[in-house]
Amino acid sequence: MDQTERRLRPRENVRLDATLVLEDGLVRLPALLRNASPFGAKIEMLEDWPTPERFYVLFGHRLELCRVIWRDERLMGLAYED
C-alpha cells in the first residue's frame, strides 16, 4: 500500500467504537474508528463482511455518509460525503 500522505488536513489518532450501517439500516457491523479529520476517517472492521463503496458510519453522536478511498484487509480509508 502506498503510504504517501495526500490528505488536505492531518487526521487525529482516536479509538472510538463505530458502526457501519448498510442496506438502509438493515445491516449494522461493528468497527473501530482509528483516526479522523473533518473530511474522513480510517476504520478497522471487526468482522469480515463485504462492504459497498458508499455506506454510513455511526460514531459518537455523528452519522456520516462515507465513500471508500482505499482498503487493506480489515482497514479502510473513508471520505465523508455531504
N, CA, C and O atoms as a printed pandas DataFrame, in Angstrom:
     atom_number atom_name residue_name chain_id  residue_number  x_coord  y_coord  z_coord
0              1         N          MET        A               1    0.845   -1.187    0.000
1              2        CA          MET        A               1    0.000    0.000    0.000
2              3         C          MET        A               1    0.883    1.240    0.000
3              4         O          MET        A               1    1.878    1.306    0.722
4              5         N          ASP        A               2    0.512    2.217   -0.811
5              6        CA          ASP        A               2    1.248    3.475   -0.911
6              7         C          ASP        A               2    1.003    4.305    0.343
7              8         O          ASP        A               2   -0.149    4.575    0.682
8              9         N          GLN        A               3    2.060    4.715    1.038
9             10        CA          GLN        A               3    1.940    5.465    2.286
10            11         C          GLN        A               3    2.076    6.975    2.087
11            12         O          GLN        A               3    2.197    7.708    3.069
12            13         N          THR        A               4    2.059    7.460    0.841
13            14        CA          THR        A               4    2.189    8.887    0.570
14            15         C          THR        A               4    0.989    9.638    1.137
15            16         O          THR        A               4   -0.158    9.272    0.880
16            17         N          GLU        A               5    1.256   10.678    1.900
17            18        CA          GLU        A               5    0.198   11.483    2.501
18            19         C          GLU        A               5   -0.443   12.377    1.432
19            20         O          GLU        A               5    0.244   13.166    0.784
20            21         N          ARG        A               6   -1.760   12.249    1.253
21            22        CA          ARG        A               6   -2.471   13.040    0.258
22            23         C          ARG        A               6   -3.649   13.807    0.862
23            24         O          ARG        A               6   -4.431   14.407    0.125
24            25         N          ARG        A               7   -3.782   13.797    2.148
25            26        CA          ARG        A               7   -4.923   14.462    2.788
26            27         C          ARG        A               7   -4.721   15.966    2.831
27            28         O          ARG        A               7   -3.595   16.457    2.905
28            29         N          LEU        A               8   -5.839   16.692    2.783
29            30        CA          LEU        A               8   -5.792   18.146    2.908
30            31         C          LEU        A               8   -5.466   18.561    4.334
31            32         O          LEU        A               8   -4.770   19.552    4.555
32            33         N          ARG        A               9   -5.967   17.802    5.297
33            34        CA          ARG        A               9   -5.696   18.059    6.716
34            35         C          ARG        A               9   -5.286   16.757    7.381
35            36         O          ARG        A               9   -5.822   15.699    7.054
36            37         N          PRO        A              10   -4.335   16.823    8.316
37            38        CA          PRO        A              10   -3.937   15.589    9.005
38            39         C          PRO        A              10   -5.077   15.062    9.867
39            40         O          PRO        A              10   -5.942   15.819   10.308
40            41         N          ARG        A              11   -5.063   13.776   10.093
41            42        CA          ARG        A              11   -6.069   13.149   10.952
42            43         C          ARG        A              11   -5.519   12.980   12.350
43            44         O          ARG        A              11   -4.315   12.811   12.543
44            45         N          GLU        A              12   -6.412   13.027   13.322
45            46        CA          GLU        A              12   -6.057   12.787   14.715
46            47         C          GLU        A              12   -6.262   11.317   15.033
47            48         O          GLU        A              12   -7.278   10.734   14.656
48            49         N          ASN        A              13   -5.300   10.714   15.726
49            50        CA          ASN        A              13   -5.467    9.335   16.162
50            51         C          ASN        A              13   -6.533    9.272   17.234
51            52         O          ASN        A              13   -6.508   10.038   18.198
52            53         N          VAL        A              14   -7.468    8.356   17.061
53            54        CA          VAL        A              14   -8.550    8.140   18.016
54            55         C          VAL        A              14   -8.781    6.634   18.120
55            56         O          VAL        A              14   -8.241    5.856   17.334
56            57         N          ARG        A              15   -9.561    6.251   19.065
57            58        CA          ARG        A              15  -10.002    4.853   19.186
58            59         C          ARG        A              15  -11.430    4.899   19.706
59            60         O          ARG        A              15  -11.672    4.905   20.913
60            61         N          LEU        A              16  -12.370    4.931   18.768
61            62        CA          LEU        A              16  -13.782    5.026   19.108
62            63         C          LEU        A              16  -14.539    3.842   18.533
63            64         O          LEU        A              16  -14.245    3.387   17.428
64            65         N          ASP        A              17  -15.514    3.345   19.285
65            66        CA          ASP        A              17  -16.421    2.342   18.735
66            67         C          ASP        A              17  -17.232    2.992   17.630
67            68         O          ASP        A              17  -17.663    4.139   17.753
68            69         N          ALA        A              18  -17.436    2.256   16.556
69            70        CA          ALA        A              18  -18.209    2.757   15.423
70            71         C          ALA        A              18  -19.081    1.627   14.896
71            72         O          ALA        A              18  -18.845    0.455   15.188
72            73         N          THR        A              19  -20.089    1.997   14.120
73            74        CA          THR        A              19  -20.976    1.031   13.493
74            75         C          THR        A              19  -21.138    1.400   12.031
75            76         O          THR        A              19  -21.463    2.543   11.710
76            77         N          LEU        A              20  -20.915    0.439   11.140
77            78        CA          LEU        A              20  -21.208    0.639    9.730
78            79         C          LEU        A              20  -22.669    0.307    9.525
79            80         O          LEU        A              20  -23.149   -0.726    9.992
80            81         N          VAL        A              21  -23.371    1.169    8.835
81            82        CA          VAL        A              21  -24.803    0.991    8.597
82            83         C          VAL        A              21  -24.990    0.773    7.097
83            84         O          VAL        A              21  -24.728    1.663    6.288
84            85         N          LEU        A              22  -25.447   -0.432    6.744
85            86        CA          LEU        A              22  -25.598   -0.830    5.347
86            87         C          LEU        A              22  -27.037   -1.203    5.045
87            88         O          LEU        A              22  -27.840   -1.430    5.950
88            89         N          GLU        A              23  -27.345   -1.263    3.775
89            90        CA          GLU        A              23  -28.640   -1.751    3.293
90            91         C          GLU        A              23  -29.803   -1.063    3.996
91            92         O          GLU        A              23  -30.676   -1.714    4.570
92            93         N          ASP        A              24  -29.796    0.275    3.939
93            94        CA          ASP        A              24  -30.862    1.099    4.536
94            95         C          ASP        A              24  -31.077    0.814    6.018
95            96         O          ASP        A              24  -32.201    0.910    6.511
96            97         N          GLY        A              25  -30.009    0.465    6.730
97            98        CA          GLY        A              25  -30.091    0.245    8.165
98            99         C          GLY        A              25  -30.397   -1.181    8.573
99           100         O          GLY        A              25  -30.457   -1.479    9.766
100          101         N          LEU        A              26  -30.595   -2.078    7.601
101          102        CA          LEU        A              26  -30.908   -3.469    7.935
102          103         C          LEU        A              26  -29.691   -4.234    8.412
103          104         O          LEU        A              26  -29.831   -5.213    9.145
104          105         N          VAL        A              27  -28.488   -3.810    8.010
105          106        CA          VAL        A              27  -27.247   -4.460    8.420
106          107         C          VAL        A              27  -26.407   -3.446    9.181
107          108         O          VAL        A              27  -26.173   -2.335    8.705
108          109         N          ARG        A              28  -25.955   -3.839   10.368
109          110        CA          ARG        A              28  -25.079   -2.993   11.189
110          111         C          ARG        A              28  -23.873   -3.822   11.603
111          112         O          ARG        A              28  -24.006   -4.916   12.151
112          113         N          LEU        A              29  -22.683   -3.269   11.324
113          114        CA          LEU        A              29  -21.447   -4.002   11.580
114          115         C          LEU        A              29  -20.558   -3.239   12.542
115          116         O          LEU        A              29  -20.409   -2.024   12.408
116          117         N          PRO        A              30  -19.959   -3.929   13.518
117          118        CA          PRO        A              30  -19.077   -3.245   14.460
118          119         C          PRO        A              30  -17.737   -2.906   13.816
119          120         O          PRO        A              30  -17.221   -3.656   12.987
120          121         N          ALA        A              31  -17.187   -1.762   14.216
121          122        CA          ALA        A              31  -15.890   -1.311   13.711
122          123         C          ALA        A              31  -15.242   -0.425   14.761
123          124         O          ALA        A              31  -15.874   -0.034   15.742
124          125         N          LEU        A              32  -13.969   -0.115   14.540
125          126        CA          LEU        A              32  -13.246    0.852   15.371
126          127         C          LEU        A              32  -12.816    2.008   14.484
127          128         O          LEU        A              32  -12.280    1.798   13.396
128          129         N          LEU        A              33  -13.050    3.214   14.945
129          130        CA          LEU        A              33  -12.548    4.397   14.271
130          131         C          LEU        A              33  -11.129    4.601   14.770
131          132         O          LEU        A              33  -10.927    4.800   15.968
132          133         N          ARG        A              34  -10.139    4.556   13.884
133          134        CA          ARG        A              34   -8.728    4.634   14.262
134          135         C          ARG        A              34   -8.159    6.036   14.178
135          136         O          ARG        A              34   -7.330    6.423   15.002
136          137         N          ASN        A              35   -8.600    6.805   13.181
137          138        CA          ASN        A              35   -8.214    8.216   13.101
138          139         C          ASN        A              35   -9.292    8.969   12.348
139          140         O          ASN        A              35  -10.077    8.373   11.611
140          141         N          ALA        A              36   -9.330   10.295   12.535
141          142        CA          ALA        A              36  -10.408   11.077   11.935
142          143         C          ALA        A              36   -9.960   12.508   11.691
143          144         O          ALA        A              36   -9.061   13.024   12.356
144          145         N          SER        A              37  -10.610   13.132   10.722
145          146        CA          SER        A              37  -10.452   14.556   10.440
146          147         C          SER        A              37  -11.844   15.075   10.090
147          148         O          SER        A              37  -12.795   14.295   10.058
148          149         N          PRO        A              38  -11.982   16.362    9.830
149          150        CA          PRO        A              38  -13.296   16.861    9.413
150          151         C          PRO        A              38  -13.750   16.297    8.060
151          152         O          PRO        A              38  -14.921   16.427    7.704
152          153         N          PHE        A              39  -12.836   15.672    7.303
153          154        CA          PHE        A              39  -13.155   15.218    5.951
154          155         C          PHE        A              39  -13.205   13.711    5.777
155          156         O          PHE        A              39  -13.707   13.232    4.761
156          157         N          GLY        A              40  -12.691   12.938    6.758
157          158        CA          GLY        A              40  -12.678   11.498    6.588
158          159         C          GLY        A              40  -12.120   10.775    7.792
159          160         O          GLY        A              40  -11.844   11.381    8.827
160          161         N          ALA        A              41  -11.956    9.458    7.644
161          162        CA          ALA        A              41  -11.516    8.633    8.765
162          163         C          ALA        A              41  -10.901    7.342    8.261
163          164         O          ALA        A              41  -11.060    6.965    7.101
164          165         N          LYS        A              42  -10.187    6.666    9.172
165          166        CA          LYS        A              42   -9.733    5.296    8.933
166          167         C          LYS        A              42  -10.472    4.430    9.925
167          168         O          LYS        A              42  -10.509    4.728   11.119
168          169         N          ILE        A              43  -11.065    3.348    9.425
169          170        CA          ILE        A              43  -11.774    2.428   10.301
170          171         C          ILE        A              43  -11.177    1.040   10.183
171          172         O          ILE        A              43  -10.567    0.685    9.174
172          173         N          GLU        A              44  -11.367    0.266   11.239
173          174        CA          GLU        A              44  -10.982   -1.141   11.246
174          175         C          GLU        A              44  -12.244   -1.965   11.447
175          176         O          GLU        A              44  -12.954   -1.806   12.440
176          177         N          MET        A              45  -12.511   -2.840   10.498
177          178        CA          MET        A              45  -13.663   -3.730   10.605
178          179         C          MET        A              45  -13.366   -4.783   11.665
179          180         O          MET        A              45  -12.240   -5.274   11.750
180          181         N          LEU        A              46  -14.356   -5.133   12.466
181          182        CA          LEU        A              46  -14.181   -6.159   13.490
182          183         C          LEU        A              46  -14.692   -7.517   13.029
183          184         O          LEU        A              46  -14.474   -8.528   13.696
184          185         N          GLU        A              47  -15.380   -7.539   11.875
185          186        CA          GLU        A              47  -15.877   -8.779   11.278
186          187         C          GLU        A              47  -15.593   -8.728    9.790
187          188         O          GLU        A              47  -15.563   -7.654    9.190
188          189         N          ASP        A              48  -15.384   -9.901    9.193
189          190        CA          ASP        A              48  -15.243   -9.959    7.742
190          191         C          ASP        A              48  -16.631   -9.865    7.121
191          192         O          ASP        A              48  -17.496  -10.705    7.367
192          193         N          TRP        A              49  -16.824   -8.836    6.319
193          194        CA          TRP        A              49  -18.116   -8.631    5.686
194          195         C          TRP        A              49  -17.881   -7.760    4.460
195          196         O          TRP        A              49  -17.189   -6.747    4.556
196          197         N          PRO        A              50  -18.436   -8.127    3.316
197          198        CA          PRO        A              50  -18.257   -7.272    2.132
198          199         C          PRO        A              50  -18.994   -5.946    2.321
199          200         O          PRO        A              50  -20.137   -5.920    2.778
200          201         N          THR        A              51  -18.341   -4.872    1.973
201          202        CA          THR        A              51  -18.954   -3.552    2.108
202          203         C          THR        A              51  -19.017   -2.885    0.741
203          204         O          THR        A              51  -18.126   -3.076   -0.087
204          205         N          PRO        A              52  -20.066   -2.104    0.502
205          206        CA          PRO        A              52  -20.156   -1.366   -0.763
206          207         C          PRO        A              52  -19.188   -0.190   -0.755
207          208         O          PRO        A              52  -18.494    0.038    0.236
208          209         N          GLU        A              53  -19.140    0.544   -1.836
209          210        CA          GLU        A              53  -18.255    1.708   -1.933
210          211         C          GLU        A              53  -18.778    2.900   -1.133
211          212         O          GLU        A              53  -18.001    3.790   -0.791
212          213         N          ARG        A              54  -20.074    2.938   -0.828
213          214        CA          ARG        A              54  -20.669    4.019   -0.026
214          215         C          ARG        A              54  -21.557    3.401    1.050
215          216         O          ARG        A              54  -22.300    2.454    0.789
216          217         N          PHE        A              55  -21.470    3.949    2.264
217          218        CA          PHE        A              55  -22.294    3.497    3.379
218          219         C          PHE        A              55  -22.215    4.548    4.478
219          220         O          PHE        A              55  -21.440    5.499    4.378
220          221         N          TYR        A              56  -23.007    4.379    5.514
221          222        CA          TYR        A              56  -22.988    5.285    6.661
222          223         C          TYR        A              56  -22.117    4.703    7.772
223          224         O          TYR        A              56  -22.048    3.488    7.956
224          225         N          VAL        A              57  -21.453    5.601    8.509
225          226        CA          VAL        A              57  -20.705    5.218    9.704
226          227         C          VAL        A              57  -21.263    6.025   10.870
227          228         O          VAL        A              57  -21.367    7.250   10.801
228          229         N          LEU        A              58  -21.617    5.328   11.930
229          230        CA          LEU        A              58  -22.145    5.937   13.145
230          231         C          LEU        A              58  -21.065    5.869   14.214
231          232         O          LEU        A              58  -20.568    4.787   14.527
232          233         N          PHE        A              59  -20.694    7.025   14.781
233          234        CA          PHE        A              59  -19.714    7.065   15.872
234          235         C          PHE        A              59  -20.003    8.291   16.714
235          236         O          PHE        A              59  -20.367    9.347   16.198
236          237         N          GLY        A              60  -19.832    8.132   18.032
237          238        CA          GLY        A              60  -20.206    9.227   18.924
238          239         C          GLY        A              60  -21.663    9.578   18.678
239          240         O          GLY        A              60  -22.534    8.709   18.722
240          241         N          HIS        A              61  -21.923   10.841   18.421
241          242        CA          HIS        A              61  -23.284   11.288   18.097
242          243         C          HIS        A              61  -23.376   11.712   16.638
243          244         O          HIS        A              61  -24.214   12.539   16.278
244          245         N          ARG        A              62  -22.508   11.141   15.791
245          246        CA          ARG        A              62  -22.456   11.510   14.375
246          247         C          ARG        A              62  -22.832   10.322   13.494
247          248         O          ARG        A              62  -22.505    9.174   13.793
248          249         N          LEU        A              63  -23.519   10.626   12.417
249          250        CA          LEU        A              63  -23.806    9.659   11.372
250          251         C          LEU        A              63  -23.313   10.286   10.074
251          252         O          LEU        A              63  -23.838   11.309    9.634
252          253         N          GLU        A              64  -22.302    9.671    9.462
253          254        CA          GLU        A              64  -21.665   10.231    8.271
254          255         C          GLU        A              64  -21.831    9.291    7.083
255          256         O          GLU        A              64  -21.570    8.093    7.188
256          257         N          LEU        A              65  -22.267    9.840    5.955
257          258        CA          LEU        A              65  -22.243    9.105    4.706
258          259         C          LEU        A              65  -20.805    9.112    4.211
259          260         O          LEU        A              65  -20.193   10.175    4.107
260          261         N          CYS        A              66  -20.255    7.935    3.902
261          262        CA          CYS        A              66  -18.846    7.805    3.534
262          263         C          CYS        A              66  -18.681    7.100    2.206
263          264         O          CYS        A              66  -19.547    6.351    1.755
264          265         N          ARG        A              67  -17.534    7.368    1.593
265          266        CA          ARG        A              67  -17.121    6.670    0.373
266          267         C          ARG        A              67  -15.742    6.081    0.648
267          268         O          ARG        A              67  -14.888    6.736    1.246
268          269         N          VAL        A              68  -15.532    4.851    0.211
269          270        CA          VAL        A              68  -14.259    4.161    0.430
270          271         C          VAL        A              68  -13.209    4.729   -0.520
271          272         O          VAL        A              68  -13.425    4.792   -1.730
272          273         N          ILE        A              69  -12.064    5.144    0.042
273          274        CA          ILE        A              69  -10.938    5.648   -0.742
274          275         C          ILE        A              69   -9.916    4.543   -0.962
275          276         O          ILE        A              69   -9.356    4.422   -2.052
276          277         N          TRP        A              70   -9.668    3.730    0.072
277          278        CA          TRP        A              70   -8.737    2.606   -0.045
278          279         C          TRP        A              70   -9.146    1.510    0.930
279          280         O          TRP        A              70   -9.856    1.761    1.904
280          281         N          ARG        A              71   -8.689    0.292    0.653
281          282        CA          ARG        A              71   -8.944   -0.875    1.513
282          283         C          ARG        A              71   -7.650   -1.665    1.654
283          284         O          ARG        A              71   -6.862   -1.759    0.714
284          285         N          ASP        A              72   -7.443   -2.225    2.825
285          286        CA          ASP        A              72   -6.313   -3.109    3.069
286          287         C          ASP        A              72   -6.725   -4.090    4.163
287          288         O          ASP        A              72   -6.663   -3.772    5.350
288          289         N          GLU        A              73   -7.143   -5.276    3.753
289          290        CA          GLU        A              73   -7.674   -6.293    4.651
290          291         C          GLU        A              73   -8.852   -5.727    5.438
291          292         O          GLU        A              73   -9.887   -5.426    4.844
292          293         N          ARG        A              74   -8.727   -5.572    6.765
293          294        CA          ARG        A              74   -9.862   -5.064    7.560
294          295         C          ARG        A              74   -9.819   -3.547    7.776
295          296         O          ARG        A              74  -10.671   -3.005    8.480
296          297         N          LEU        A              75   -8.854   -2.863    7.188
297          298        CA          LEU        A              75   -8.763   -1.408    7.311
298          299         C          LEU        A              75   -9.336   -0.731    6.076
299          300         O          LEU        A              75   -9.217   -1.243    4.962
300          301         N          MET        A              76   -9.964    0.433    6.285
301          302        CA          MET        A              76  -10.485    1.225    5.174
302          303         C          MET        A              76  -10.265    2.711    5.442
303          304         O          MET        A              76  -10.449    3.187    6.563
304          305         N          GLY        A              77   -9.876    3.424    4.411
305          306        CA          GLY        A              77   -9.829    4.877    4.461
306          307         C          GLY        A              77  -11.105    5.407    3.840
307          308         O          GLY        A              77  -11.491    4.996    2.746
308          309         N          LEU        A              78  -11.761    6.326    4.544
309          310        CA          LEU        A              78  -13.053    6.838    4.112
310          311         C          LEU        A              78  -13.016    8.352    3.938
311          312         O          LEU        A              78  -12.303    9.051    4.658
312          313         N          ALA        A              79  -13.784    8.848    2.986
313          314        CA          ALA        A              79  -14.008   10.281    2.825
314          315         C          ALA        A              79  -15.479   10.530    3.118
315          316         O          ALA        A              79  -16.343    9.815    2.612
316          317         N          TYR        A              80  -15.771   11.548    3.939
317          318        CA          TYR        A              80  -17.163   11.892    4.221
318          319         C          TYR        A              80  -17.759   12.595    3.000
319          320         O          TYR        A              80  -17.096   13.396    2.341
320          321         N          GLU        A              81  -19.014   12.279    2.717
321          322        CA          GLU        A              81  -19.732   12.940    1.646
322          323         C          GLU        A              81  -20.812   13.821    2.255
323          324         O          GLU        A              81  -21.338   13.517    3.326
324          325         N          ASP        A              82  -21.137   14.894    1.583
325          326        CA          ASP        A              82  -22.196   15.797    2.088
326          327         C          ASP        A              82  -23.555   15.305    1.695
327          328         O          ASP        A              82  -24.559   15.933    2.030
